[in-house]
CSV table of N, CA and C in Angstrom, one decimal:
chain,number,residue,atom,x,y,z
A,1,MET,N,-37.1,94.4,25.7
A,1,MET,CA,-38.8,93.4,25.5
A,1,MET,C,-38.4,91.8,25.8
A,2,GLU,N,-38.9,90.9,26.2
A,2,GLU,CA,-38.7,89.9,27.5
A,2,GLU,C,-39.6,88.9,26.3
A,3,VAL,N,-39.1,88.2,25.8
A,3,VAL,CA,-39.9,87.0,25.4
A,3,VAL,C,-39.9,85.5,26.5
A,4,VAL,N,-40.3,85.5,27.5
A,4,VAL,CA,-40.3,84.4,28.3
A,4,VAL,C,-39.4,82.4,27.5
A,5,GLY,N,-40.1,82.3,26.6
A,5,GLY,CA,-40.2,80.9,26.3
A,5,GLY,C,-41.5,81.0,24.9
A,6,ARG,N,-41.1,79.2,24.5
A,6,ARG,CA,-42.2,79.2,23.6
A,6,ARG,C,-42.7,78.1,24.1
A,7,VAL,N,-44.3,78.0,23.4
A,7,VAL,CA,-44.6,76.8,24.1
A,7,VAL,C,-45.5,76.0,22.7
A,8,SER,N,-45.3,75.4,22.3
A,8,SER,CA,-45.2,74.6,20.7
A,8,SER,C,-45.5,75.6,19.7
A,9,GLY,N,-44.3,76.1,19.0
A,9,GLY,CA,-44.0,76.8,18.2
A,9,GLY,C,-44.3,78.5,19.0
A,10,GLN,N,-45.0,78.6,20.0
A,10,GLN,CA,-45.3,79.9,20.2
A,10,GLN,C,-45.2,80.7,21.0
A,11,ARG,N,-44.7,82.0,21.0
A,11,ARG,CA,-44.1,82.8,21.9
A,11,ARG,C,-45.0,83.4,22.9
A,12,ARG,N,-44.0,83.2,24.7
A,12,ARG,CA,-44.7,83.7,25.4
A,12,ARG,C,-44.2,84.6,26.0
A,13,TRP,N,-45.3,86.2,25.7
A,13,TRP,CA,-44.8,87.2,27.2
A,13,TRP,C,-44.5,87.3,27.8
A,14,SER,N,-43.7,88.2,28.8
A,14,SER,CA,-43.6,88.4,29.7
A,14,SER,C,-45.0,89.5,29.9
A,15,ASP,N,-44.9,90.0,31.4
A,15,ASP,CA,-45.9,90.9,31.6
A,15,ASP,C,-45.6,92.5,31.2
A,16,ALA,N,-43.7,92.7,31.3
A,16,ALA,CA,-43.1,93.6,31.1
A,16,ALA,C,-43.4,94.0,29.6
A,17,GLY,N,-43.0,92.6,29.0
A,17,GLY,CA,-43.5,92.9,27.2
A,17,GLY,C,-44.3,93.2,26.7
A,18,LYS,N,-45.5,92.4,27.1
A,18,LYS,CA,-47.0,93.1,26.7
A,18,LYS,C,-47.5,94.1,27.2
A,19,LEU,N,-46.9,94.7,28.4
A,19,LEU,CA,-47.0,96.2,29.0
A,19,LEU,C,-46.0,97.3,27.8
A,20,GLU,N,-45.0,96.9,27.6
A,20,GLU,CA,-44.5,97.8,26.1
A,20,GLU,C,-45.2,97.8,25.3
A,21,ILE,N,-45.3,96.6,24.6
A,21,ILE,CA,-46.4,96.5,23.0
A,21,ILE,C,-47.9,97.3,23.4
A,22,LEU,N,-48.6,97.2,24.7
A,22,LEU,CA,-49.2,97.6,24.6
A,22,LEU,C,-49.2,99.6,24.3
A,23,ALA,N,-47.8,99.9,25.0
A,23,ALA,CA,-47.7,101.0,25.5
A,23,ALA,C,-47.9,101.6,24.1
A,24,GLU,N,-46.9,101.1,23.3
A,24,GLU,CA,-46.0,101.5,22.0
A,24,GLU,C,-47.7,101.5,20.6
A,25,ALA,N,-48.6,100.7,21.1
A,25,ALA,CA,-49.6,100.3,20.2
A,25,ALA,C,-50.6,101.3,20.2
A,26,PHE,N,-50.8,101.7,21.6
A,26,PHE,CA,-51.8,103.2,21.9
A,26,PHE,C,-51.6,104.1,21.6
A,27,ARG,N,-50.1,104.7,21.6
A,27,ARG,CA,-49.9,105.6,21.7
A,27,ARG,C,-50.0,106.5,20.6
A,28,PRO,N,-50.7,108.3,21.3
A,28,PRO,CA,-51.5,108.8,19.6
A,28,PRO,C,-50.5,109.1,18.6
A,29,GLY,N,-51.3,108.9,17.8
A,29,GLY,CA,-50.6,109.3,16.3
A,29,GLY,C,-49.9,107.5,15.8
A,30,VAL,N,-50.4,106.5,16.7
A,30,VAL,CA,-49.3,105.7,15.8
A,30,VAL,C,-50.5,104.7,15.8
A,31,GLY,N,-50.7,103.5,14.7
A,31,GLY,CA,-51.5,102.9,13.7
A,31,GLY,C,-51.0,101.4,14.3
A,32,VAL,N,-52.1,101.3,15.2
A,32,VAL,CA,-51.7,99.5,16.1
A,32,VAL,C,-51.5,98.6,14.8
A,33,CYS,N,-51.9,99.1,13.9
A,33,CYS,CA,-51.8,98.0,12.5
A,33,CYS,C,-50.3,98.0,12.5
A,34,ASP,N,-49.2,99.5,12.4
A,34,ASP,CA,-48.1,99.4,12.6
A,34,ASP,C,-47.0,99.0,13.3
A,35,VAL,N,-47.6,99.0,14.9
A,35,VAL,CA,-46.8,97.8,15.8
A,35,VAL,C,-47.2,96.5,15.2
A,36,ILE,N,-48.4,95.9,15.4
A,36,ILE,CA,-49.0,94.5,14.6
A,36,ILE,C,-47.3,93.8,14.0
A,37,ALA,N,-47.4,94.6,12.7
A,37,ALA,CA,-46.4,94.6,11.8
A,37,ALA,C,-45.5,94.4,12.2
A,38,ARG,N,-44.3,95.3,12.6
A,38,ARG,CA,-43.0,95.5,13.4
A,38,ARG,C,-43.0,94.5,14.1
A,39,ARG,N,-44.0,94.4,15.6
A,39,ARG,CA,-43.7,93.1,16.7
A,39,ARG,C,-44.0,92.1,16.3
A,40,GLU,N,-44.7,91.5,15.3
A,40,GLU,CA,-45.4,90.3,15.0
A,40,GLU,C,-45.9,89.6,16.2
A,41,VAL,N,-47.0,90.5,16.5
A,41,VAL,CA,-48.2,89.8,17.2
A,41,VAL,C,-49.7,89.8,16.4
A,42,SER,N,-50.4,89.1,16.8
A,42,SER,CA,-51.8,89.4,16.0
A,42,SER,C,-52.8,90.6,16.6
A,43,SER,N,-53.2,91.1,16.1
A,43,SER,CA,-54.2,92.5,16.5
A,43,SER,C,-55.1,91.7,17.9
A,44,SER,N,-55.8,90.1,17.6
A,44,SER,CA,-56.2,89.5,18.6
A,44,SER,C,-55.5,89.5,20.0
A,45,LEU,N,-54.2,89.2,20.0
A,45,LEU,CA,-53.6,89.2,20.9
A,45,LEU,C,-53.3,90.6,21.7
A,46,ILE,N,-53.0,91.8,20.8
A,46,ILE,CA,-53.1,92.9,21.3
A,46,ILE,C,-54.3,93.3,22.2
A,47,TYR,N,-55.2,92.9,21.7
A,47,TYR,CA,-56.8,93.4,21.8
A,47,TYR,C,-57.3,92.7,23.2
A,48,THR,N,-56.9,91.0,23.5
A,48,THR,CA,-56.7,90.6,24.6
A,48,THR,C,-55.8,90.9,25.6
A,49,TRP,N,-54.9,91.5,25.5
A,49,TRP,CA,-54.0,92.1,26.4
A,49,TRP,C,-54.6,92.9,26.9
A,50,ARG,N,-54.9,94.0,26.1
A,50,ARG,CA,-55.8,95.1,26.8
A,50,ARG,C,-56.4,95.2,27.4
A,51,LYS,N,-57.4,94.0,27.1
A,51,LYS,CA,-58.6,93.7,28.1
A,51,LYS,C,-58.1,93.2,29.5
A,52,GLN,N,-57.0,92.0,29.3
A,52,GLN,CA,-56.6,91.4,30.7
A,52,GLN,C,-56.2,92.4,31.4
A,53,LEU,N,-55.5,93.9,31.1
A,53,LEU,CA,-54.7,95.1,31.5
A,53,LEU,C,-56.4,95.8,32.2
A,54,ARG,N,-57.5,95.7,31.7
A,54,ARG,CA,-58.1,96.6,32.1
A,54,ARG,C,-58.8,95.6,33.3
A,55,GLU,N,-59.2,94.3,33.4
A,55,GLU,CA,-59.2,94.0,34.2
A,55,GLU,C,-58.8,93.3,35.8
A,56,GLY,N,-56.8,94.2,35.1
A,56,GLY,CA,-56.3,93.8,36.5
A,56,GLY,C,-56.0,92.4,36.2
A,57,LYS,N,-55.8,91.5,35.1
A,57,LYS,CA,-54.9,90.9,35.2
A,57,LYS,C,-53.5,90.7,34.6
A,58,LEU,N,-53.0,91.7,34.2
A,58,LEU,CA,-51.9,92.5,34.0
A,58,LEU,C,-51.8,93.4,34.7
A,59,ALA,N,-50.4,92.8,35.3
A,59,ALA,CA,-49.8,93.7,36.0
A,59,ALA,C,-49.2,94.8,34.5
A,60,GLY,N,-49.8,96.3,35.8
A,60,GLY,CA,-49.6,97.6,35.1
A,60,GLY,C,-50.5,98.3,35.7
A,61,VAL,N,-50.4,99.7,34.8
A,61,VAL,CA,-50.9,100.7,34.9
A,61,VAL,C,-52.2,101.1,33.4
A,62,VAL,N,-53.5,101.4,33.7
A,62,VAL,CA,-54.7,101.1,32.6
A,62,VAL,C,-54.4,102.2,31.5
A,63,PRO,N,-53.8,101.9,30.6
A,63,PRO,CA,-53.3,102.9,29.2
A,63,PRO,C,-54.6,103.4,29.4
């Protein structure tokens, strides 16, 4: 997974990295909370990325 850089202390994720986390978070039998803790991302960020994906603002396939 690729973290593109940091802006004022925050990580900046590549589209590929976001898609990887989303695929993991919404896989059947996996808890979103487990992925959040393991990947150290906030729940709001996960759901923002999912919304961006559904709206076509994130390159990938809708999960």
